[in-house]
Amino acid sequence: MKRLSLLMVDYSSLLLAAALSGTCLSITMFAIWFSAPQARFVLTVACGILVLVAHVVLFWHYARHPSPWLCQIVLALLSLGFLTLCLSAMQYLGVRDYRRAILPTVAAMAVCAGATSLGLDGVGFIVTYATVTALLSLIGVMFWIKGGHDRRILLVVSFLSGVCALSFGLCGAVLLVEGQWVLGVAPDNWAERLNSAVAVACMTGLGALTLSLHHLQAQIELKAETMTDPLTGLMNRRALTAFYGEQVFGPFMSVAMFDLDHFKKTNDVFGHPVGDQVLRRFAAVIRKYSRTGVDAFRLGGEEFVLVMSRMTEEKAYDIASKISVAFGTEVVATQLGPLRSTVSGGIGFGATDGTSLDNVLAEADAALYAAKRAGRNRVVAHNKASKADAPALRSA
């Protein structure tokens, strides 16, 4: 009898430890969110943990004073808490189809409520444990498959989610195997005690990892800001150097440089706001051709660069020409009437034995100035076989 009492004390201690740990984590998350409101997934995590804390406190009370209504509330809070944590994982990973988690969980909660109202509280616990197991498994799978930043942190999240899912699954399996369809009290077995210990450890670990993920996301966003041109949203010169500064440019790589024709005159006549609009319009045109192997950058002012990989010289020239033609059809409305602008382009190519970004940029720049001398509003490709003083050029 004394041993049973000691076990109950230990069980109660685990529940209270879980509630205290969860409360501290939730407060920390709320504090982080107040200082960084854009980190909405942190707020969702804080709300989810707070719901689970309420579940633990009420479960502790239910273990001493069981009642059917309290049982329903306890089980609903458990499912709702882990559903909220699952939604926070979707927010962080950019998974927008929330229905895949919400609809099955709501359906399971309805089944649980129906079974519990009929006196089958054991069935209610089994259904809820199965729901939580599924939600935690979904979290683990999403971080395993979709995570693309620091794999070490994401794999630990997957592992902890999996361990926690297994512990809840064991709780449901014990009730199912023993056929405990009607309990009348809170379930108390080896799986429940194991689950309490595992849940405290895993939730504490997941809370700490959430802080790491927030820090990681903040670093990624800061890096993105430093490598993004604020006016056009394209990558900037720093990004070009970071991504291609050490790249060896082979025969199927090329760089196209673009320079908006008479852009200074556009600013002088129509004003800088119109000039900015023209720059954004060209960025929109060049962005249409950005895809895997084609990256667009704004170097500054009216200068843009397109890096093209895994394509022939003819294909690269075709893309650059299409950009030039497409931009020539763009019309910007101004107070002085509609404004059409043109762009000149020059293309430099990689070498069979490999060459550097600087060399290809120099070739593209030379071809660009040749396009300007030829009358602008055209694309010129550098000819490696030509002499420097008499280049053989192709023009649009």
mmCIF file of C-alpha atoms in Angstrom:
data_model
loop_
_atom_site.group_PDB
_atom_site.id
_atom_site.type_symbol
_atom_site.label_atom_id
_atom_site.label_comp_id
_atom_site.label_asym_id
_atom_site.label_seq_id
_atom_site.Cartn_x
_atom_site.Cartn_y
_atom_site.Cartn_z
ATOM 1 C CA MET A 1 0.000 0.000 0.000
ATOM 2 C CA LYS A 2 2.851 2.328 0.872
ATOM 3 C CA ARG A 3 4.537 1.504 -2.450
ATOM 4 C CA LEU A 4 1.316 2.284 -4.366
ATOM 5 C CA SER A 5 1.029 5.604 -2.535
ATOM 6 C CA LEU A 6 4.640 6.391 -3.394
ATOM 7 C CA LEU A 7 3.969 5.650 -7.056
ATOM 8 C CA MET A 8 0.938 7.941 -6.996
ATOM 9 C CA VAL A 9 3.056 10.697 -5.449
ATOM 10 C CA ASP A 10 5.673 10.216 -8.146
ATOM 11 C CA TYR A 11 2.970 10.272 -10.805
ATOM 12 C CA SER A 12 1.533 13.469 -9.372
ATOM 13 C CA SER A 13 5.001 14.967 -9.227
ATOM 14 C CA LEU A 14 5.521 14.194 -12.901
ATOM 15 C CA LEU A 15 2.245 15.881 -13.802
ATOM 16 C CA LEU A 16 3.063 18.965 -11.746
ATOM 17 C CA ALA A 17 6.573 19.062 -13.231
ATOM 18 C CA ALA A 18 5.044 18.929 -16.707
ATOM 19 C CA ALA A 19 2.669 21.791 -15.862
ATOM 20 C CA LEU A 20 5.471 23.925 -14.382
ATOM 21 C CA SER A 21 7.822 23.230 -17.290
ATOM 22 C CA GLY A 22 5.104 23.997 -19.819
ATOM 23 C CA THR A 23 4.142 27.232 -18.082
ATOM 24 C CA CYS A 24 7.741 28.469 -18.096
ATOM 25 C CA LEU A 25 8.118 27.546 -21.767
ATOM 26 C CA SER A 26 4.877 29.270 -22.689
ATOM 27 C CA ILE A 27 5.872 32.469 -20.872
ATOM 28 C CA THR A 28 9.248 32.413 -22.661
ATOM 29 C CA MET A 29 7.558 31.975 -26.039
ATOM 30 C CA PHE A 30 5.144 34.836 -25.410
ATOM 31 C CA ALA A 31 8.067 37.070 -24.427
ATOM 32 C CA ILE A 32 9.894 36.180 -27.656
ATOM 33 C CA TRP A 33 6.806 36.873 -29.719
ATOM 34 C CA PHE A 34 6.282 40.281 -28.109
ATOM 35 C CA SER A 35 9.838 41.221 -29.094
ATOM 36 C CA ALA A 36 9.482 39.719 -32.605
ATOM 37 C CA PRO A 37 5.794 39.798 -33.678
ATOM 38 C CA GLN A 38 6.655 38.574 -37.168
ATOM 39 C CA ALA A 39 7.543 35.163 -35.691
ATOM 40 C CA ARG A 40 3.934 34.010 -35.621
ATOM 41 C CA PHE A 41 4.824 30.345 -35.267
ATOM 42 C CA VAL A 42 6.346 31.145 -31.857
ATOM 43 C CA LEU A 43 3.009 32.593 -30.728
ATOM 44 C CA THR A 44 1.240 29.457 -31.947
ATOM 45 C CA VAL A 45 3.699 27.267 -30.022
ATOM 46 C CA ALA A 46 3.096 29.340 -26.875
ATOM 47 C CA CYS A 47 -0.682 28.935 -27.215
ATOM 48 C CA GLY A 48 -0.354 25.205 -27.815
ATOM 49 C CA ILE A 49 1.824 24.698 -24.756
ATOM 50 C CA LEU A 50 -0.576 26.784 -22.664
ATOM 51 C CA VAL A 51 -3.472 24.540 -23.730
ATOM 52 C CA LEU A 52 -1.428 21.471 -22.766
ATOM 53 C CA VAL A 53 -0.649 23.017 -19.376
ATOM 54 C CA ALA A 54 -4.386 23.449 -18.819
ATOM 55 C CA HIS A 55 -4.844 19.789 -19.801
ATOM 56 C CA VAL A 56 -2.219 18.618 -17.328
ATOM 57 C CA VAL A 57 -3.677 20.657 -14.450
ATOM 58 C CA LEU A 58 -7.212 19.432 -15.133
ATOM 59 C CA PHE A 59 -5.986 15.836 -15.606
ATOM 60 C CA TRP A 60 -4.299 16.046 -12.207
ATOM 61 C CA HIS A 61 -7.629 17.211 -10.761
ATOM 62 C CA TYR A 62 -9.548 14.549 -12.707
ATOM 63 C CA ALA A 63 -7.326 11.801 -11.270
ATOM 64 C CA ARG A 64 -8.610 12.776 -7.803
ATOM 65 C CA HIS A 65 -12.170 13.795 -8.607
ATOM 66 C CA PRO A 66 -13.286 11.996 -11.788
ATOM 67 C CA SER A 67 -16.411 13.132 -13.639
ATOM 68 C CA PRO A 68 -17.670 12.543 -17.199
ATOM 69 C CA TRP A 69 -17.721 16.258 -18.090
ATOM 70 C CA LEU A 70 -14.220 16.832 -16.745
ATOM 71 C CA CYS A 71 -13.037 13.792 -18.697
ATOM 72 C CA GLN A 72 -14.358 15.274 -21.947
ATOM 73 C CA ILE A 73 -12.666 18.599 -21.269
ATOM 74 C CA VAL A 74 -9.364 16.902 -20.410
ATOM 75 C CA LEU A 75 -9.342 14.837 -23.611
ATOM 76 C CA ALA A 76 -10.437 17.763 -25.774
ATOM 77 C CA LEU A 77 -7.636 19.935 -24.405
ATOM 78 C CA LEU A 78 -5.063 17.216 -25.093
ATOM 79 C CA SER A 79 -6.086 16.938 -28.762
ATOM 80 C CA LEU A 80 -6.434 20.706 -29.154
ATOM 81 C CA GLY A 81 -3.007 21.375 -27.628
ATOM 82 C CA PHE A 82 -1.156 19.035 -29.956
ATOM 83 C CA LEU A 83 -3.216 20.218 -32.921
ATOM 84 C CA THR A 84 -2.009 23.760 -32.165
ATOM 85 C CA LEU A 85 1.605 22.553 -32.001
ATOM 86 C CA CYS A 86 1.115 20.780 -35.337
ATOM 87 C CA LEU A 87 -0.211 24.010 -36.864
ATOM 88 C CA SER A 88 2.834 25.873 -35.539
ATOM 89 C CA ALA A 89 5.085 23.361 -37.306
ATOM 90 C CA MET A 90 3.126 23.959 -40.522
ATOM 91 C CA GLN A 91 3.560 27.710 -40.086
ATOM 92 C CA TYR A 92 7.310 27.359 -39.667
ATOM 93 C CA LEU A 93 7.716 24.998 -42.617
ATOM 94 C CA GLY A 94 5.368 26.954 -44.889
ATOM 95 C CA VAL A 95 2.748 24.187 -45.191
ATOM 96 C CA ARG A 96 -0.494 26.063 -45.879
ATOM 97 C CA ASP A 97 -2.952 23.165 -46.097
ATOM 98 C CA TYR A 98 -4.033 23.306 -42.455
ATOM 99 C CA ARG A 99 -7.123 21.248 -43.202
ATOM 100 C CA ARG A 100 -5.099 18.040 -43.357
ATOM 101 C CA ALA A 101 -4.538 18.379 -39.600
ATOM 102 C CA ILE A 102 -7.647 20.271 -38.469
ATOM 103 C CA LEU A 103 -10.414 18.195 -40.078
ATOM 104 C CA PRO A 104 -9.254 14.725 -38.902
ATOM 105 C CA THR A 105 -8.551 16.073 -35.411
ATOM 106 C CA VAL A 106 -11.969 17.711 -35.089
ATOM 107 C CA ALA A 107 -13.591 14.492 -36.318
ATOM 108 C CA ALA A 108 -11.642 12.448 -33.755
ATOM 109 C CA MET A 109 -12.608 14.906 -30.993
ATOM 110 C CA ALA A 110 -16.269 14.474 -31.950
ATOM 111 C CA VAL A 111 -15.948 10.680 -31.792
ATOM 112 C CA CYS A 112 -14.208 10.961 -28.435
ATOM 113 C CA ALA A 113 -16.919 13.249 -27.045
ATOM 114 C CA GLY A 114 -19.637 10.888 -28.266
ATOM 115 C CA ALA A 115 -17.998 7.801 -26.753
ATOM 116 C CA THR A 116 -17.350 9.545 -23.438
ATOM 117 C CA SER A 117 -20.923 10.825 -23.205
ATOM 118 C CA LEU A 118 -22.099 7.208 -23.575
ATOM 119 C CA GLY A 119 -19.916 6.173 -20.646
ATOM 120 C CA LEU A 120 -17.159 4.654 -22.783
ATOM 121 C CA ASP A 121 -14.442 6.898 -21.406
ATOM 122 C CA GLY A 122 -11.812 4.233 -22.108
ATOM 123 C CA VAL A 123 -12.690 4.454 -25.806
ATOM 124 C CA GLY A 124 -12.402 8.224 -25.517
ATOM 125 C CA PHE A 125 -8.860 7.912 -24.131
ATOM 126 C CA ILE A 126 -7.891 5.425 -26.859
ATOM 127 C CA VAL A 127 -9.210 7.695 -29.636
ATOM 128 C CA THR A 128 -7.474 10.742 -28.128
ATOM 129 C CA TYR A 129 -4.148 8.940 -27.718
ATOM 130 C CA ALA A 130 -4.380 7.758 -31.331
ATOM 131 C CA THR A 131 -5.098 11.344 -32.446
ATOM 132 C CA VAL A 132 -2.121 12.747 -30.532
ATOM 133 C CA THR A 133 0.105 9.976 -31.884
ATOM 134 C CA ALA A 134 -0.959 10.874 -35.430
ATOM 135 C CA LEU A 135 -0.380 14.616 -34.880
ATOM 136 C CA LEU A 136 3.077 14.090 -33.385
ATOM 137 C CA SER A 137 3.952 11.681 -36.185
ATOM 138 C CA LEU A 138 2.833 14.295 -38.721
ATOM 139 C CA ILE A 139 5.084 16.884 -37.057
ATOM 140 C CA GLY A 140 8.039 14.503 -37.203
ATOM 141 C CA VAL A 141 7.426 13.593 -40.845
ATOM 142 C CA MET A 142 7.036 17.238 -41.914
ATOM 143 C CA PHE A 143 10.310 18.272 -40.291
ATOM 144 C CA TRP A 144 12.037 15.211 -41.741
ATOM 145 C CA ILE A 145 10.810 15.829 -45.300
ATOM 146 C CA LYS A 146 10.331 19.596 -45.659
ATOM 147 C CA GLY A 147 13.074 20.994 -43.440
ATOM 148 C CA GLY A 148 15.710 22.703 -45.525
ATOM 149 C CA HIS A 149 17.802 24.805 -43.147
ATOM 150 C CA ASP A 150 19.874 23.281 -40.342
ATOM 151 C CA ARG A 151 19.230 19.560 -40.697
ATOM 152 C CA ARG A 152 20.740 18.754 -37.297
ATOM 153 C CA ILE A 153 18.106 20.756 -35.425
ATOM 154 C CA LEU A 154 15.270 19.547 -37.625
ATOM 155 C CA LEU A 155 16.220 15.889 -37.284
ATOM 156 C CA VAL A 156 16.262 16.235 -33.494
ATOM 157 C CA VAL A 157 12.763 17.739 -33.671
ATOM 158 C CA SER A 158 11.665 14.749 -35.754
ATOM 159 C CA PHE A 159 13.232 12.329 -33.266
ATOM 160 C CA LEU A 160 11.645 13.920 -30.196
ATOM 161 C CA SER A 161 8.255 14.103 -31.908
ATOM 162 C CA GLY A 162 8.558 10.437 -32.809
ATOM 163 C CA VAL A 163 9.498 9.385 -29.282
ATOM 164 C CA CYS A 164 6.623 11.375 -27.808
ATOM 165 C CA ALA A 165 4.237 9.893 -30.385
ATOM 166 C CA LEU A 166 5.399 6.394 -29.444
ATOM 167 C CA SER A 167 4.757 7.033 -25.744
ATOM 168 C CA PHE A 168 1.186 8.198 -26.401
ATOM 169 C CA GLY A 169 0.692 5.276 -28.754
ATOM 170 C CA LEU A 170 1.723 2.878 -25.968
ATOM 171 C CA CYS A 171 -0.842 4.441 -23.629
ATOM 172 C CA GLY A 172 -3.609 3.784 -26.132
ATOM 173 C CA ALA A 173 -2.284 0.303 -26.945
ATOM 174 C CA VAL A 174 -2.357 -0.776 -23.290
ATOM 175 C CA LEU A 175 -5.994 0.289 -22.915
ATOM 176 C CA LEU A 176 -6.879 -1.392 -26.206
ATOM 177 C CA VAL A 177 -5.126 -4.692 -25.439
ATOM 178 C CA GLU A 178 -6.636 -4.880 -21.966
ATOM 179 C CA GLY A 179 -10.078 -4.026 -23.351
ATOM 180 C CA GLN A 180 -10.598 -1.146 -20.936
ATOM 181 C CA TRP A 181 -13.556 0.441 -22.696
ATOM 182 C CA VAL A 182 -14.994 1.822 -19.441
ATOM 183 C CA LEU A 183 -12.689 3.299 -16.812
ATOM 184 C CA GLY A 184 -14.587 5.703 -14.582
ATOM 185 C CA VAL A 185 -11.264 7.096 -13.401
ATOM 186 C CA ALA A 186 -8.059 8.370 -14.955
ATOM 187 C CA PRO A 187 -6.006 5.543 -16.497
ATOM 188 C CA ASP A 188 -3.070 4.537 -14.311
ATOM 189 C CA ASN A 189 -0.567 2.005 -15.659
ATOM 190 C CA TRP A 190 3.101 1.690 -16.567
ATOM 191 C CA ALA A 191 2.514 3.291 -19.977
ATOM 192 C CA GLU A 192 0.882 6.363 -18.402
ATOM 193 C CA ARG A 193 3.815 6.877 -16.037
ATOM 194 C CA LEU A 194 6.311 6.351 -18.840
ATOM 195 C CA ASN A 195 4.371 8.789 -20.995
ATOM 196 C CA SER A 196 4.421 11.441 -18.276
ATOM 197 C CA ALA A 197 8.214 11.250 -17.994
ATOM 198 C CA VAL A 198 8.755 11.117 -21.752
ATOM 199 C CA ALA A 199 6.293 13.959 -22.389
ATOM 200 C CA VAL A 200 8.039 16.233 -19.876
ATOM 201 C CA ALA A 201 11.456 15.513 -21.399
ATOM 202 C CA CYS A 202 10.302 15.773 -25.021
ATOM 203 C CA MET A 203 8.195 18.893 -24.557
ATOM 204 C CA THR A 204 11.053 20.606 -22.719
ATOM 205 C CA GLY A 205 13.404 19.618 -25.528
ATOM 206 C CA LEU A 206 10.958 20.727 -28.218
ATOM 207 C CA GLY A 207 10.510 24.048 -26.425
ATOM 208 C CA ALA A 208 14.260 24.619 -26.382
ATOM 209 C CA LEU A 209 14.480 23.635 -30.048
ATOM 210 C CA THR A 210 11.702 26.089 -30.867
ATOM 211 C CA LEU A 211 13.956 28.839 -29.524
ATOM 212 C CA SER A 212 16.761 27.531 -31.739
ATOM 213 C CA LEU A 213 14.444 27.439 -34.751
ATOM 214 C CA HIS A 214 13.350 31.019 -34.055
ATOM 215 C CA HIS A 215 16.988 32.110 -33.860
ATOM 216 C CA LEU A 216 17.741 30.182 -37.060
ATOM 217 C CA GLN A 217 14.798 31.757 -38.880
ATOM 218 C CA ALA A 218 15.863 35.222 -37.714
ATOM 219 C CA GLN A 219 19.350 34.604 -39.105
ATOM 220 C CA ILE A 220 17.929 33.387 -42.427
ATOM 221 C CA GLU A 221 15.645 36.428 -42.707
ATOM 222 C CA LEU A 222 18.526 38.782 -41.872
ATOM 223 C CA LYS A 223 20.731 37.116 -44.469
ATOM 224 C CA ALA A 224 17.931 37.346 -47.024
ATOM 225 C CA GLU A 225 17.532 41.060 -46.294
ATOM 226 C CA THR A 226 21.244 41.726 -46.785
ATOM 227 C CA MET A 227 21.160 39.875 -50.114
ATOM 228 C CA THR A 228 17.944 41.386 -51.480
ATOM 229 C CA ASP A 229 17.501 44.652 -53.343
ATOM 230 C CA PRO A 230 14.770 46.517 -51.409
ATOM 231 C CA LEU A 231 13.352 48.340 -54.457
ATOM 232 C CA THR A 232 12.887 45.426 -56.863
ATOM 233 C CA GLY A 233 12.981 42.387 -54.585
ATOM 234 C CA LEU A 234 15.684 40.794 -56.759
ATOM 235 C CA MET A 235 18.942 39.505 -55.308
ATOM 236 C CA ASN A 236 21.729 42.092 -55.094
ATOM 237 C CA ARG A 237 25.436 42.257 -55.914
ATOM 238 C CA ARG A 238 26.357 40.685 -52.575
ATOM 239 C CA ALA A 239 24.168 37.682 -53.396
ATOM 240 C CA LEU A 240 25.760 37.389 -56.836
ATOM 241 C CA THR A 241 29.210 37.217 -55.261
ATOM 242 C CA ALA A 242 28.050 34.821 -52.521
ATOM 243 C CA PHE A 243 26.408 32.380 -54.938
ATOM 244 C CA TYR A 244 28.717 32.598 -57.925
ATOM 245 C CA GLY A 245 31.944 34.232 -56.710
ATOM 246 C CA GLU A 246 33.743 30.883 -56.486
ATOM 247 C CA GLN A 247 31.814 29.259 -59.336
ATOM 248 C CA VAL A 248 33.721 27.870 -62.299
ATOM 249 C CA PHE A 249 31.857 28.919 -65.445
ATOM 250 C CA GLY A 250 31.922 26.113 -67.984
ATOM 251 C CA PRO A 251 30.681 26.071 -71.592
ATOM 252 C CA PHE A 252 27.027 25.769 -70.591
ATOM 253 C CA MET A 253 27.003 28.773 -68.263
ATOM 254 C CA SER A 254 26.545 32.400 -69.225
ATOM 255 C CA VAL A 255 25.906 35.856 -67.802
ATOM 256 C CA ALA A 256 23.661 38.488 -69.364
ATOM 257 C CA MET A 257 24.069 42.118 -68.290
ATOM 258 C CA PHE A 258 21.251 44.595 -68.875
ATOM 259 C CA ASP A 259 21.289 48.381 -68.698
ATOM 260 C CA LEU A 260 18.116 50.461 -69.094
ATOM 261 C CA ASP A 261 18.495 52.863 -72.020
ATOM 262 C CA HIS A 262 18.579 56.618 -71.257
ATOM 263 C CA PHE A 263 17.567 55.968 -67.654
ATOM 264 C CA LYS A 264 19.105 59.217 -66.390
ATOM 265 C CA LYS A 265 16.917 61.104 -68.844
ATOM 266 C CA THR A 266 13.875 59.193 -67.569
ATOM 267 C CA ASN A 267 14.622 60.343 -64.014
ATOM 268 C CA ASP A 268 15.294 63.920 -65.103
ATOM 269 C CA VAL A 269 12.129 64.276 -67.216
ATOM 270 C CA PHE A 270 9.600 62.136 -65.344
ATOM 271 C CA GLY A 271 11.047 62.137 -61.813
ATOM 272 C CA HIS A 272 12.628 59.490 -59.614
ATOM 273 C CA PRO A 273 9.316 57.889 -58.524
ATOM 274 C CA VAL A 274 8.603 57.085 -62.178
ATOM 275 C CA GLY A 275 12.190 55.876 -62.570
ATOM 276 C CA ASP A 276 11.686 53.537 -59.621
ATOM 277 C CA GLN A 277 8.505 52.240 -61.214
ATOM 278 C CA VAL A 278 10.400 51.541 -64.451
ATOM 279 C CA LEU A 279 13.044 49.615 -62.491
ATOM 280 C CA ARG A 280 10.368 47.551 -60.747
ATOM 281 C CA ARG A 281 8.675 46.893 -64.093
ATOM 282 C CA PHE A 282 11.918 45.554 -65.591
ATOM 283 C CA ALA A 283 12.507 43.457 -62.462
ATOM 284 C CA ALA A 284 9.039 41.938 -62.944
ATOM 285 C CA VAL A 285 9.885 41.091 -66.561
ATOM 286 C CA ILE A 286 13.251 39.507 -65.765
ATOM 287 C CA ARG A 287 11.741 37.618 -62.822
ATOM 288 C CA LYS A 288 9.375 35.812 -65.206
ATOM 289 C CA TYR A 289 12.396 34.060 -66.676
ATOM 290 C CA SER A 290 13.946 33.159 -63.315
ATOM 291 C CA ARG A 291 13.724 29.442 -62.596
ATOM 292 C CA THR A 292 16.023 26.583 -61.642
ATOM 293 C CA GLY A 293 19.372 27.421 -63.215
ATOM 294 C CA VAL A 294 18.402 31.036 -64.020
ATOM 295 C CA ASP A 295 18.995 33.660 -61.309
ATOM 296 C CA ALA A 296 18.315 37.412 -61.596
ATOM 297 C CA PHE A 297 20.207 40.167 -59.751
ATOM 298 C CA ARG A 298 20.181 43.955 -59.592
ATOM 299 C CA LEU A 299 23.728 45.256 -59.339
ATOM 300 C CA GLY A 300 22.636 48.812 -58.595
ATOM 301 C CA GLY A 301 21.198 51.781 -60.452
ATOM 302 C CA GLU A 302 19.804 50.599 -63.771
ATOM 303 C CA GLU A 303 22.158 47.597 -64.089
ATOM 304 C CA PHE A 304 20.864 44.024 -63.888
ATOM 305 C CA VAL A 305 22.435 40.604 -64.312
ATOM 306 C CA LEU A 306 20.998 37.225 -65.285
ATOM 307 C CA VAL A 307 23.104 34.113 -64.572
ATOM 308 C CA MET A 308 22.095 31.136 -66.700
ATOM 309 C CA SER A 309 23.247 27.556 -66.121
ATOM 310 C CA ARG A 310 22.901 24.306 -68.036
ATOM 311 C CA MET A 311 21.933 25.834 -71.371
ATOM 312 C CA THR A 312 23.532 26.446 -74.773
ATOM 313 C CA GLU A 313 24.714 29.838 -75.993
ATOM 314 C CA GLU A 314 21.776 29.975 -78.405
ATOM 315 C CA LYS A 315 19.251 29.326 -75.635
ATOM 316 C CA ALA A 316 20.871 31.915 -73.358
ATOM 317 C CA TYR A 317 20.791 34.491 -76.159
ATOM 318 C CA ASP A 318 17.146 33.642 -76.852
ATOM 319 C CA ILE A 319 16.142 34.230 -73.215
ATOM 320 C CA ALA A 320 18.009 37.556 -73.036
ATOM 321 C CA SER A 321 16.398 38.701 -76.306
ATOM 322 C CA LYS A 322 12.918 37.754 -75.081
ATOM 323 C CA ILE A 323 13.476 39.804 -71.929
ATOM 324 C CA SER A 324 14.529 42.811 -74.008
ATOM 325 C CA VAL A 325 11.502 42.510 -76.305
ATOM 326 C CA ALA A 326 9.071 41.945 -73.430
ATOM 327 C CA PHE A 327 10.316 45.008 -71.560
ATOM 328 C CA GLY A 328 9.929 47.126 -74.706
ATOM 329 C CA THR A 329 6.195 46.426 -74.665
ATOM 330 C CA GLU A 330 5.758 47.624 -71.071
ATOM 331 C CA VAL A 331 3.973 50.977 -70.645
ATOM 332 C CA VAL A 332 4.263 53.102 -67.493
ATOM 333 C CA ALA A 333 1.578 55.745 -67.008
ATOM 334 C CA THR A 334 2.926 59.169 -66.024
ATOM 335 C CA GLN A 335 1.561 62.704 -65.716
ATOM 336 C CA LEU A 336 3.318 63.524 -68.980
ATOM 337 C CA GLY A 337 1.733 60.610 -70.802
ATOM 338 C CA PRO A 338 2.553 56.934 -71.333
ATOM 339 C CA LEU A 339 6.238 56.019 -71.052
ATOM 340 C CA ARG A 340 7.911 53.185 -72.932
ATOM 341 C CA SER A 341 11.479 52.231 -72.094
ATOM 342 C CA THR A 342 14.024 49.940 -73.709
ATOM 343 C CA VAL A 343 16.997 47.981 -72.452
ATOM 344 C CA SER A 344 20.365 46.988 -73.884
ATOM 345 C CA GLY A 345 21.979 43.660 -73.073
ATOM 346 C CA GLY A 346 25.322 41.933 -73.397
ATOM 347 C CA ILE A 347 26.120 38.241 -72.857
ATOM 348 C CA GLY A 348 29.363 36.638 -71.750
ATOM 349 C CA PHE A 349 29.918 32.881 -71.820
ATOM 350 C CA GLY A 350 31.859 30.366 -69.772
ATOM 351 C CA ALA A 351 34.833 28.508 -71.211
ATOM 352 C CA THR A 352 35.438 24.841 -71.985
ATOM 353 C CA ASP A 353 38.310 24.754 -69.502
ATOM 354 C CA GLY A 354 36.378 26.928 -67.021
ATOM 355 C CA THR A 355 36.621 30.598 -66.137
ATOM 356 C CA SER A 356 35.646 32.918 -63.286
ATOM 357 C CA LEU A 357 32.628 35.120 -62.654
ATOM 358 C CA ASP A 358 34.750 38.249 -63.051
ATOM 359 C CA ASN A 359 35.913 37.175 -66.508
ATOM 360 C CA VAL A 360 32.404 36.348 -67.712
ATOM 361 C CA LEU A 361 31.085 39.632 -66.278
ATOM 362 C CA ALA A 362 33.855 41.522 -68.100
ATOM 363 C CA GLU A 363 32.851 39.840 -71.381
ATOM 364 C CA ALA A 364 29.164 40.607 -70.769
ATOM 365 C CA ASP A 365 30.019 44.220 -69.935
ATOM 366 C CA ALA A 366 32.052 44.587 -73.144
ATOM 367 C CA ALA A 367 29.149 43.123 -75.160
ATOM 368 C CA LEU A 368 26.730 45.489 -73.392
ATOM 369 C CA TYR A 369 28.746 48.550 -74.415
ATOM 370 C CA ALA A 370 28.889 47.189 -77.953
ATOM 371 C CA ALA A 371 25.066 47.017 -77.899
ATOM 372 C CA LYS A 372 24.926 50.661 -76.794
ATOM 373 C CA ARG A 373 27.327 51.740 -79.520
ATOM 374 C CA ALA A 374 25.218 49.875 -82.047
ATOM 375 C CA GLY A 375 22.183 51.984 -81.182
ATOM 376 C CA ARG A 376 20.784 50.487 -77.957
ATOM 377 C CA ASN A 377 17.555 48.478 -77.579
ATOM 378 C CA ARG A 378 19.296 45.247 -78.523
ATOM 379 C CA VAL A 379 21.182 42.277 -77.099
ATOM 380 C CA VAL A 380 24.750 41.510 -78.171
ATOM 381 C CA ALA A 381 26.583 38.269 -77.456
ATOM 382 C CA HIS A 382 30.329 38.212 -76.953
ATOM 383 C CA ASN A 383 32.226 36.224 -79.600
ATOM 384 C CA LYS A 384 35.229 34.488 -78.121
ATOM 385 C CA ALA A 385 36.770 33.948 -81.523
ATOM 386 C CA SER A 386 36.759 37.615 -82.409
ATOM 387 C CA LYS A 387 39.536 40.105 -81.936
ATOM 388 C CA ALA A 388 39.231 42.619 -79.151
ATOM 389 C CA ASP A 389 39.411 45.595 -81.486
ATOM 390 C CA ALA A 390 36.919 44.267 -84.037
ATOM 391 C CA PRO A 391 34.378 42.045 -82.313
ATOM 392 C CA ALA A 392 31.966 40.001 -84.384
ATOM 393 C CA LEU A 393 28.628 40.620 -82.731
ATOM 394 C CA ARG A 394 25.102 39.246 -82.864
ATOM 395 C CA SER A 395 22.396 41.764 -82.188
ATOM 396 C CA ALA A 396 18.671 41.562 -81.575
#
